[in-house]
Coordinates of C-alpha atoms in Angstrom, one line a residue:
Chain B
M1 CA 1.4 -16.0 58.3
T2 CA -0.3 -18.5 56.1
S3 CA 1.4 -19.1 52.6
A4 CA -1.2 -17.7 50.9
A5 CA -1.1 -14.0 52.8
Y6 CA 2.5 -14.5 52.7
A7 CA 2.1 -14.0 49.0
F8 CA -0.4 -11.5 48.8
S9 CA 1.5 -9.3 51.4
L10 CA 4.7 -9.3 49.2
S11 CA 3.4 -9.2 45.7
R12 CA 1.3 -6.3 47.4
A13 CA 5.1 -4.7 48.7
M14 CA 6.0 -4.7 44.8
W15 CA 3.2 -3.7 43.5
Q16 CA 3.4 -0.7 45.9
R17 CA 7.4 -0.1 45.5
S18 CA 6.9 0.2 41.3
L19 CA 3.8 2.8 41.8
L20 CA 6.4 5.0 43.4
E21 CA 8.2 4.8 40.1
I22 CA 5.6 7.6 39.0
A23 CA 5.4 9.4 42.4
R24 CA 9.5 9.5 41.9
V25 CA 9.9 10.5 38.2
R26 CA 8.4 13.1 36.7
G27 CA 7.1 11.8 33.1
A28 CA 7.5 8.8 33.8
L29 CA 3.2 8.6 32.6
L30 CA 4.1 10.8 29.3
P31 CA 5.8 8.7 26.9
T32 CA 3.5 6.0 27.6
T33 CA 0.2 8.4 27.1
V34 CA 2.2 11.1 24.7
A35 CA 3.1 8.5 21.6
P36 CA -0.1 6.0 21.1
M37 CA -1.7 10.3 21.2
I38 CA 0.0 11.6 18.9
F39 CA -0.8 8.4 16.4
L40 CA -4.4 8.9 18.0
L41 CA -4.3 12.1 16.2
G42 CA -1.9 12.5 13.2
T43 CA -3.6 9.1 11.9
T44 CA -6.6 10.2 12.1
G45 CA -5.9 12.9 10.0
Q46 CA -3.9 10.9 8.2
F47 CA -6.1 8.7 7.0
G48 CA -9.4 9.5 7.5
K49 CA -10.5 9.2 4.5
L50 CA -10.5 5.2 4.4
A51 CA -13.4 5.6 6.3
D52 CA -15.2 6.1 3.4
L53 CA -14.7 2.8 1.6
S54 CA -17.4 0.5 1.5
G55 CA -16.8 -2.9 3.7
F56 CA -15.4 -0.4 6.8
P57 CA -17.7 -0.8 9.9
T58 CA -18.2 2.9 11.3
T59 CA -17.8 5.9 9.2
S60 CA -15.7 7.3 11.5
Y61 CA -12.5 6.8 11.7
L62 CA -11.2 8.1 14.8
A63 CA -14.4 5.7 16.5
W64 CA -12.3 3.1 14.6
I65 CA -8.5 3.9 15.7
L66 CA -9.3 5.1 19.1
P67 CA -9.1 1.3 21.1
L68 CA -5.8 1.1 19.0
S69 CA -4.1 3.8 20.3
C70 CA -5.7 3.2 24.4
L71 CA -4.2 -0.7 23.8
Q72 CA -0.6 0.7 22.7
G73 CA -1.0 2.7 25.0
A74 CA -1.1 0.2 28.1
G75 CA 1.5 -2.4 25.4
F76 CA 4.3 0.5 26.1
A77 CA 2.7 1.0 29.6
G78 CA 3.6 -2.7 30.3
G79 CA 7.4 -2.7 28.6
A80 CA 7.7 -0.2 30.9
A81 CA 7.9 -2.2 33.2
G82 CA 10.0 -4.8 31.5
A83 CA 12.2 -1.6 31.0
N84 CA 11.9 -0.9 34.9
L85 CA 13.6 -4.6 35.6
A86 CA 16.5 -4.3 33.5
R87 CA 16.8 -1.1 35.1
D88 CA 17.1 -3.0 38.6
I89 CA 19.0 -5.9 37.3
E90 CA 22.0 -4.1 35.8
Q91 CA 20.9 -1.7 39.4
G92 CA 21.6 -5.0 41.2
W93 CA 18.7 -4.4 43.4
F94 CA 17.1 -7.5 41.4
D95 CA 20.0 -9.6 42.4
R96 CA 18.7 -9.0 46.6
L97 CA 15.7 -9.5 45.7
L98 CA 16.8 -13.0 44.4
T99 CA 18.6 -13.6 47.5
S100 CA 15.4 -13.0 50.3
P101 CA 13.6 -16.3 50.5
A102 CA 10.8 -14.6 48.1
P103 CA 9.4 -17.5 45.9
R104 CA 11.0 -15.8 42.3
P105 CA 7.8 -15.2 40.9
L106 CA 6.6 -13.4 42.8
L107 CA 9.2 -11.6 42.4
L108 CA 7.5 -11.1 38.4
A109 CA 3.8 -10.1 40.3
G110 CA 4.7 -7.0 41.5
P111 CA 6.1 -5.2 38.8
V112 CA 3.5 -6.8 36.2
L113 CA 0.3 -5.8 38.6
A114 CA 1.4 -2.0 39.0
A115 CA 1.8 -1.8 35.2
M116 CA -1.5 -3.0 35.1
T117 CA -2.0 -0.7 37.5
R118 CA -0.2 1.8 35.8
A119 CA -2.3 1.0 32.3
A120 CA -5.4 2.7 33.1
V121 CA -4.2 5.9 32.6
P122 CA -2.9 5.6 29.3
T123 CA -5.9 4.6 28.6
T124 CA -7.7 6.8 30.0
V125 CA -6.5 9.8 29.2
I126 CA -6.3 8.7 24.8
L127 CA -9.5 7.6 25.7
T128 CA -11.0 11.2 26.7
T129 CA -9.4 12.8 24.2
G130 CA -10.9 10.8 21.5
L131 CA -14.6 11.3 23.5
V132 CA -13.8 14.5 23.4
L133 CA -12.8 14.7 20.2
G134 CA -16.3 13.3 18.2
S135 CA -15.8 9.4 18.9
G136 CA -19.0 7.7 19.8
L137 CA -18.8 5.7 22.8
S138 CA -21.7 2.8 20.6
G139 CA -20.6 0.3 22.4
G140 CA -22.1 1.5 25.8
I141 CA -21.4 0.3 29.6
V142 CA -20.3 -2.8 28.2
G143 CA -18.1 -1.7 24.8
L144 CA -16.4 0.3 27.8
V145 CA -15.3 -2.2 30.4
M146 CA -14.3 -4.9 27.2
L147 CA -12.2 -2.6 25.8
Y148 CA -10.0 -1.8 29.7
V149 CA -9.9 -5.2 29.6
A150 CA -8.3 -5.9 26.8
A151 CA -6.1 -3.1 27.4
V152 CA -5.0 -3.8 31.0
W153 CA -5.0 -7.6 30.4
F154 CA -2.7 -6.4 26.6
C155 CA -0.1 -4.5 29.5
M156 CA 0.1 -7.9 31.1
I157 CA 1.4 -10.1 28.5
A158 CA 3.8 -6.3 27.3
S159 CA 5.4 -6.4 30.9
L160 CA 5.4 -10.0 30.9
W161 CA 6.9 -9.9 27.9
G162 CA 9.1 -6.7 28.4
S163 CA 10.3 -9.2 32.3
F164 CA 11.7 -12.1 29.8
M165 CA 13.3 -9.4 27.8
A166 CA 14.5 -7.7 30.7
L167 CA 16.0 -11.3 32.6
R168 CA 17.4 -12.5 29.0
A169 CA 19.4 -9.1 28.1
G170 CA 19.8 -8.3 31.8
T171 CA 20.9 -3.9 30.9
Q172 CA 19.0 -1.2 29.7
Q173 CA 19.6 -1.5 26.4
V174 CA 16.6 -3.7 25.8
G175 CA 14.4 -1.0 26.3
P176 CA 13.8 0.0 22.3
L177 CA 13.3 -3.6 21.3
I178 CA 10.9 -4.4 23.6
Q179 CA 8.8 -1.9 23.0
N180 CA 9.9 -1.9 19.0
G181 CA 7.6 -5.6 19.7
V182 CA 4.9 -3.8 21.3
F183 CA 4.6 -1.8 18.6
L184 CA 5.1 -4.5 15.8
A185 CA 2.4 -6.4 17.8
V186 CA 0.8 -4.2 17.4
F187 CA 0.6 -2.9 13.6
L188 CA 0.7 -6.2 13.0
S189 CA -2.8 -6.6 12.6
T190 CA -6.4 -4.2 11.4
A191 CA -4.2 -1.7 13.2
Y192 CA -5.7 0.7 9.8
T193 CA -8.7 -1.2 8.1
P194 CA -10.9 -4.4 9.4
L195 CA -9.8 -7.5 7.5
G196 CA -11.8 -7.4 4.8
L197 CA -9.6 -4.4 3.1
L198 CA -6.1 -6.0 4.6
G199 CA -4.5 -5.9 1.5
G200 CA -0.9 -8.1 0.2
W201 CA 1.0 -9.4 2.7
L202 CA -0.4 -7.9 6.3
G203 CA -3.9 -9.4 4.8
A204 CA -2.7 -12.8 5.2
L205 CA -1.0 -12.5 8.2
A206 CA -3.5 -10.5 10.2
P207 CA -5.8 -12.8 10.8
Y208 CA -2.8 -15.3 12.8
N209 CA -2.3 -12.2 15.2
P210 CA -3.6 -12.6 18.5
V211 CA -3.7 -8.7 19.2
T212 CA -6.1 -8.5 15.4
Y213 CA -8.6 -10.8 18.5
V214 CA -8.1 -8.2 21.7
L215 CA -8.3 -5.0 19.0
Q216 CA -11.7 -6.5 17.6
M217 CA -12.7 -7.0 21.8
A218 CA -11.3 -3.3 22.0
R219 CA -14.0 -2.1 19.4
Q220 CA -16.2 -3.1 21.0
A221 CA -16.6 0.4 22.6
T222 CA -16.6 2.7 19.5
V223 CA -17.6 1.3 16.4
V224 CA -20.4 0.7 15.8
G225 CA -20.2 -2.2 13.1
I226 CA -18.7 -4.6 16.1
E227 CA -21.5 -4.1 19.1
P228 CA -21.1 -5.7 22.3
S229 CA -21.6 -9.5 21.8
W230 CA -20.3 -12.8 22.6
A231 CA -18.9 -13.4 19.3
H232 CA -17.2 -10.1 18.6
T233 CA -15.7 -11.0 22.6
W234 CA -14.9 -15.2 22.6
P235 CA -12.1 -14.6 20.4
G236 CA -10.1 -11.8 22.1
L237 CA -10.4 -13.5 25.8
L238 CA -8.9 -17.3 24.0
S239 CA -5.9 -14.7 22.2
L240 CA -5.5 -12.6 25.5
T241 CA -5.4 -16.4 27.9
G242 CA -3.1 -17.5 24.9
M243 CA -0.8 -15.1 25.0
T244 CA -0.6 -14.6 28.7
L245 CA 0.2 -18.3 29.3
F246 CA 3.6 -18.3 26.2
F247 CA 4.8 -15.0 28.0
G248 CA 4.1 -16.1 31.7
A249 CA 6.2 -19.0 30.3
I250 CA 9.3 -17.6 28.5
A251 CA 9.3 -14.9 31.6
L252 CA 9.0 -17.6 34.9
R253 CA 11.4 -19.7 32.8
Q254 CA 14.1 -17.0 32.6
L255 CA 13.4 -15.8 35.6
S256 CA 14.7 -19.7 37.1
R257 CA 17.3 -19.8 34.6
L258 CA 19.0 -16.6 36.4
G259 CA 22.0 -16.7 38.7
R260 CA 22.4 -20.6 37.8
Chain W
M1 CA 48.1 35.2 19.9
S2 CA 44.6 34.3 20.3
A3 CA 42.7 31.0 19.5
A4 CA 40.5 32.4 17.4
A5 CA 43.3 34.9 16.0
S6 CA 45.0 31.8 14.7
I7 CA 42.1 30.3 12.8
D8 CA 42.9 29.3 9.2
R9 CA 40.4 31.5 8.0
D10 CA 41.6 30.3 4.2
P11 CA 37.8 29.2 2.5
A12 CA 39.5 26.3 1.4
T13 CA 41.0 24.6 4.6
Q14 CA 37.7 24.8 6.0
V15 CA 35.5 23.0 2.9
R16 CA 38.2 20.7 3.9
V17 CA 37.6 20.7 7.7
V18 CA 34.1 21.0 7.0
G19 CA 34.9 17.9 4.6
A20 CA 37.1 16.1 7.3
L21 CA 34.2 16.7 10.1
A22 CA 31.3 15.1 8.2
E23 CA 33.4 12.2 7.5
R24 CA 34.8 11.5 11.5
A25 CA 30.8 11.8 12.1
L26 CA 29.4 9.5 10.0
R27 CA 32.3 7.1 10.6
V28 CA 31.5 7.7 14.3
Q29 CA 27.8 6.5 13.7
F30 CA 28.1 3.7 11.9
R31 CA 30.2 2.1 14.1
R32 CA 27.7 3.0 17.0
A33 CA 24.5 0.6 14.8
Q34 CA 22.8 0.9 17.9
F35 CA 21.8 4.6 17.5
L36 CA 21.9 3.5 13.2
I37 CA 19.5 1.5 13.9
P38 CA 15.8 3.4 14.0
S39 CA 16.6 5.4 10.8
F40 CA 17.6 2.8 8.7
L41 CA 14.8 -0.4 10.6
L42 CA 11.6 2.4 11.5
P43 CA 11.0 4.0 8.8
L44 CA 11.0 0.7 6.3
V45 CA 8.9 -1.1 9.1
L46 CA 6.3 1.9 9.2
L47 CA 6.4 2.0 4.7
A48 CA 6.1 -1.8 5.1
V49 CA 3.1 -1.4 7.1
I50 CA 1.3 1.2 6.0
A51 CA 1.9 0.4 2.2
S52 CA -0.2 -3.0 2.8
G53 CA -2.9 -1.4 5.4
T54 CA -4.1 1.2 4.0
S55 CA -3.4 -0.2 0.3
S56 CA -7.3 -0.4 0.2
A57 CA -7.8 3.2 0.0
R58 CA -6.1 3.8 -3.9
H59 CA -9.9 3.5 -4.0
L60 CA -11.1 6.0 -2.4
P61 CA -11.7 9.0 -5.2
G62 CA -9.6 11.5 -5.7
F63 CA -6.1 9.3 -5.3
P64 CA -3.9 10.2 -7.6
S65 CA -3.1 6.7 -9.7
T66 CA 1.0 6.2 -9.2
G67 CA 1.1 2.7 -9.6
A68 CA 1.7 0.1 -6.7
Y69 CA 0.5 1.8 -3.6
I70 CA 3.9 1.6 -2.1
G71 CA 5.5 4.0 -4.9
F72 CA 3.0 6.7 -3.7
V73 CA 4.2 6.5 0.0
V74 CA 7.8 6.0 -0.3
G75 CA 8.0 9.7 -0.4
G76 CA 6.8 9.7 3.0
T77 CA 9.1 7.0 4.1
L78 CA 11.7 8.5 2.5
M79 CA 10.9 12.0 4.7
Q80 CA 10.4 9.6 7.5
G81 CA 14.1 9.7 7.4
A82 CA 15.7 12.8 6.9
L83 CA 13.9 13.4 10.3
L84 CA 15.3 10.3 11.9
A85 CA 18.4 10.8 10.1
G86 CA 18.3 14.4 11.8
I87 CA 17.8 13.2 15.5
T88 CA 20.4 10.9 15.6
A89 CA 22.3 13.9 14.5
G90 CA 21.9 15.9 17.1
I91 CA 22.0 12.0 18.7
A92 CA 25.6 12.0 18.3
L93 CA 26.5 15.6 19.1
A94 CA 24.9 15.5 22.3
V95 CA 27.4 12.3 23.3
D96 CA 30.6 14.0 21.6
I97 CA 29.2 16.9 24.1
E98 CA 29.0 14.3 26.9
G99 CA 32.1 13.0 25.9
G100 CA 34.3 15.7 26.0
F101 CA 35.5 15.3 22.7
F102 CA 33.4 18.6 21.5
D103 CA 36.1 20.6 24.3
R104 CA 38.5 19.3 22.2
L105 CA 37.1 19.8 18.6
L106 CA 36.7 23.8 20.1
S107 CA 40.5 23.8 21.3
A108 CA 41.4 23.4 17.9
P109 CA 42.3 25.6 15.3
V110 CA 38.6 25.2 13.7
H111 CA 36.3 27.8 12.6
R112 CA 33.7 26.8 14.8
V113 CA 30.4 28.0 11.9
S114 CA 32.9 24.3 10.0
I115 CA 32.4 22.0 13.1
V116 CA 28.2 23.1 12.1
L117 CA 28.4 22.5 9.0
G118 CA 30.4 19.4 9.1
R119 CA 27.7 17.7 11.2
V120 CA 25.3 19.4 9.1
L121 CA 27.1 17.8 6.4
A122 CA 27.0 14.3 7.1
G123 CA 23.0 14.6 8.4
G124 CA 22.6 15.3 4.6
A125 CA 25.4 12.4 3.7
L126 CA 23.5 10.0 6.0
G127 CA 19.7 11.1 4.5
A128 CA 20.6 10.1 1.2
C129 CA 22.6 7.1 1.7
Q130 CA 18.9 6.1 4.1
A131 CA 17.0 7.7 0.5
T132 CA 18.9 5.1 -1.8
L133 CA 18.1 2.4 0.1
F134 CA 14.7 3.0 0.8
L135 CA 13.8 3.6 -2.9
A136 CA 15.4 0.3 -3.9
V137 CA 14.1 -1.6 -1.0
A138 CA 10.1 -0.3 -2.8
F139 CA 11.1 -0.3 -6.0
L140 CA 12.0 -4.1 -4.9
F141 CA 8.1 -4.7 -3.6
G142 CA 6.2 -3.5 -6.6
A143 CA 7.6 0.6 -6.7
R144 CA 8.2 2.2 -10.4
Y145 CA 9.5 5.9 -10.6
Q146 CA 8.6 6.9 -13.9
G147 CA 10.7 9.8 -13.3
G148 CA 14.0 7.4 -14.5
V149 CA 16.3 8.3 -12.8
P150 CA 16.4 12.1 -12.8
G151 CA 13.8 11.6 -10.5
V152 CA 14.8 9.6 -8.2
A153 CA 18.3 11.9 -7.9
F154 CA 16.0 14.4 -6.9
A155 CA 14.2 12.8 -4.7
I156 CA 17.6 11.5 -3.0
F157 CA 19.1 15.1 -2.8
L158 CA 16.0 16.8 -1.6
T159 CA 15.5 14.0 0.8
A160 CA 19.9 15.1 1.9
L161 CA 18.6 19.2 1.8
T162 CA 15.3 18.0 4.7
A163 CA 18.2 15.5 6.4
A164 CA 21.0 18.3 6.0
G165 CA 18.7 20.9 7.2
M166 CA 17.2 18.3 10.4
S167 CA 20.3 18.0 11.5
A168 CA 21.7 21.3 11.7
L169 CA 17.9 21.7 13.7
A170 CA 18.7 19.0 16.3
A171 CA 22.1 20.1 16.6
S172 CA 21.5 23.3 17.8
I173 CA 18.9 22.0 20.1
A174 CA 21.9 19.7 21.7
L175 CA 24.3 22.6 21.2
R176 CA 21.7 24.5 23.5
T177 CA 20.4 21.6 26.0
G178 CA 23.9 19.1 26.1
S179 CA 21.8 16.8 27.0
L180 CA 21.4 13.6 25.0
S181 CA 18.4 12.2 27.5
L182 CA 16.5 15.1 25.6
L183 CA 17.3 14.9 22.2
Q184 CA 16.4 10.8 21.8
N185 CA 12.9 12.1 24.1
L186 CA 12.1 13.7 20.7
F187 CA 11.8 10.7 18.9
P188 CA 8.0 11.4 18.5
I189 CA 8.5 15.1 17.1
V190 CA 9.8 13.3 14.0
F191 CA 5.6 11.9 14.4
V192 CA 4.2 15.6 15.0
L193 CA 6.2 16.6 11.8
L194 CA 5.3 13.7 9.7
F195 CA 1.6 13.9 10.7
T196 CA 0.9 17.3 9.8
A197 CA 2.1 16.4 6.7
P198 CA 0.5 14.6 3.6
A199 CA 3.4 11.5 4.1
F200 CA 1.2 9.0 2.9
F201 CA -1.8 10.5 1.8
P202 CA -2.9 12.9 -0.7
R203 CA -3.2 16.7 0.7
D204 CA -6.6 16.6 -0.7
L205 CA -7.5 13.6 1.4
L206 CA -6.5 14.7 4.4
N207 CA -9.2 15.8 6.5
G208 CA -10.2 20.3 7.0
T209 CA -8.3 20.2 10.2
M210 CA -5.0 18.6 9.5
R211 CA -5.1 20.0 5.8
S212 CA -5.2 23.1 7.1
I213 CA -2.2 22.9 9.4
S214 CA -0.3 20.9 6.8
E215 CA -0.1 24.4 4.4
Y216 CA 2.1 25.5 7.5
N217 CA 4.9 22.4 7.2
P218 CA 7.6 22.5 5.0
L219 CA 7.6 19.2 5.0
T220 CA 4.2 18.9 2.5
Y221 CA 5.8 20.5 -0.5
I222 CA 9.1 19.0 0.1
V223 CA 7.1 15.6 0.0
E224 CA 5.1 16.2 -1.8
A225 CA 8.2 17.3 -4.8
I226 CA 9.7 14.2 -4.5
R227 CA 6.2 12.4 -5.4
A228 CA 6.1 14.4 -8.7
A229 CA 9.7 13.9 -9.7
L230 CA 9.9 10.7 -8.8
H231 CA 6.3 9.9 -11.3
D232 CA 7.0 12.3 -13.6
D233 CA 3.0 13.9 -12.9
T234 CA 3.3 17.7 -12.1
A235 CA 0.0 17.2 -10.7
L236 CA 1.3 15.6 -7.4
G237 CA 3.9 18.4 -6.3
S238 CA 5.5 21.2 -6.9
P239 CA 9.4 20.5 -7.6
L240 CA 10.2 24.2 -7.7
N241 CA 8.1 24.5 -4.2
G242 CA 9.9 21.4 -2.7
V243 CA 13.7 22.8 -3.7
I244 CA 12.9 26.1 -1.7
A245 CA 10.4 24.7 1.1
A246 CA 14.4 22.3 1.4
S247 CA 16.4 25.2 1.5
A248 CA 14.2 27.6 3.4
L249 CA 14.7 24.8 6.3
L250 CA 18.3 24.2 5.4
A251 CA 19.0 27.8 6.0
G252 CA 16.9 28.6 8.7
A253 CA 18.2 25.7 10.1
T254 CA 21.9 26.1 10.2
A255 CA 21.8 29.9 10.8
I256 CA 19.7 28.6 14.4
A257 CA 22.9 26.0 14.8
V258 CA 25.3 28.5 14.6
W259 CA 23.6 31.2 16.8
A260 CA 23.6 28.1 19.8
M261 CA 26.9 27.5 19.0
R262 CA 27.8 30.9 19.7
A263 CA 25.6 30.7 22.7
R264 CA 27.7 28.2 24.5
L265 CA 30.4 29.7 23.5
R266 CA 29.1 32.4 25.9
A267 CA 28.1 31.3 28.3
E268 CA 31.4 28.8 28.3

């Protein structure tokens, strides 16, 4: 077997094992779907009138919030991968993997790939709910693809962040900290209103938060004023690439230190 | 002599018992800081994000003038704190049940209702601590309370009452199920209750469905009463309605918790 074929088969085995979690643990996907759903419905009901402000790119606040909730669900799914890794470390399963001849980076590839697969569930459920409640899909197929790329890629970044935290802490108690990190990354952006309407410290901070541009990329699907275009896409792709490199590097560095 | 007969039913003794149990509950909660972090930190984070992220709402027609925007939304933060204090109290009780302390308490000559009331009182005290902190932080960041000291005191009192009510509700769930993991998974409920009340936005500016739902949520009347007291403006809400809603919540939830305690004792 060539090294590429070996890497592929090993990653696939790890991916399948991580996916088994969905079948084995009833309701494993529930928290990652329910919390963003509550947020979607609650925020739309609470702050819906913000869309009446001049400078708001759409008249539907639901359309504005929907991509955010999808991203949040995908991010929580990624964070859950980190929490699961922490459990494997605590229970000793990961130690057994470390003693195998498998290259260490591949031990992370499986759970990360599984998280990306799982992210499709909350993203699709939340998106479908939003569409049923009346949000249009103004960006068509291109916008939809952008939303899914943003959500699944963001999930990968969240799972790398979660893996780093799990490897560093080695305890399941790190779970809430991982999810709070995802929560903060999403909300310290243009979560509620566009940049032009953001005031105070958040208005100064949000332009420097890469998630702002990932959100812009995802919002091409539903927000009339953010039509699908390269100008609305490349900052998101650049942000996703940058975050992947950063969180991938710190996760791999932490992994290489484990047991040494 | 039966265990029940040996219980000292003197009201003064039971008041002391409730006080001692509440003190113990608070001491244990502050010792387990990891349980308290969500109820102190999360509301402050949400306050910071909402106060900055949705501050342009002040320009909406019909949005009441309360000075700095943070002064308006801090009422919602107090409610969030009260809800989380309740869940935290429920989690602490579930820990006591799973850890066996609760069984030891049952074998003591203590009235069963006092055990529930001790937990409820601790929840109320925790709510008061949170409210004081949240109002102080909001003040530092620009909120001004035209209601003065009486308005602030009333807001803290109403938050404590609500936190006590939520503690009783969470305690009844802990008593019925004895499950720590169930209590820990109740956090999303906090947001359901919060978002179906005008926690961060005036009721008149909520969307139609949410406005209709909010009329059945007691937190609606409590948060409006807090705003009215803080800003000395009865156009923002009725303080009397707030007291009635919070008292009804506390009385109803405590009755449920006492019933849950009796049901647990019958089952054992």
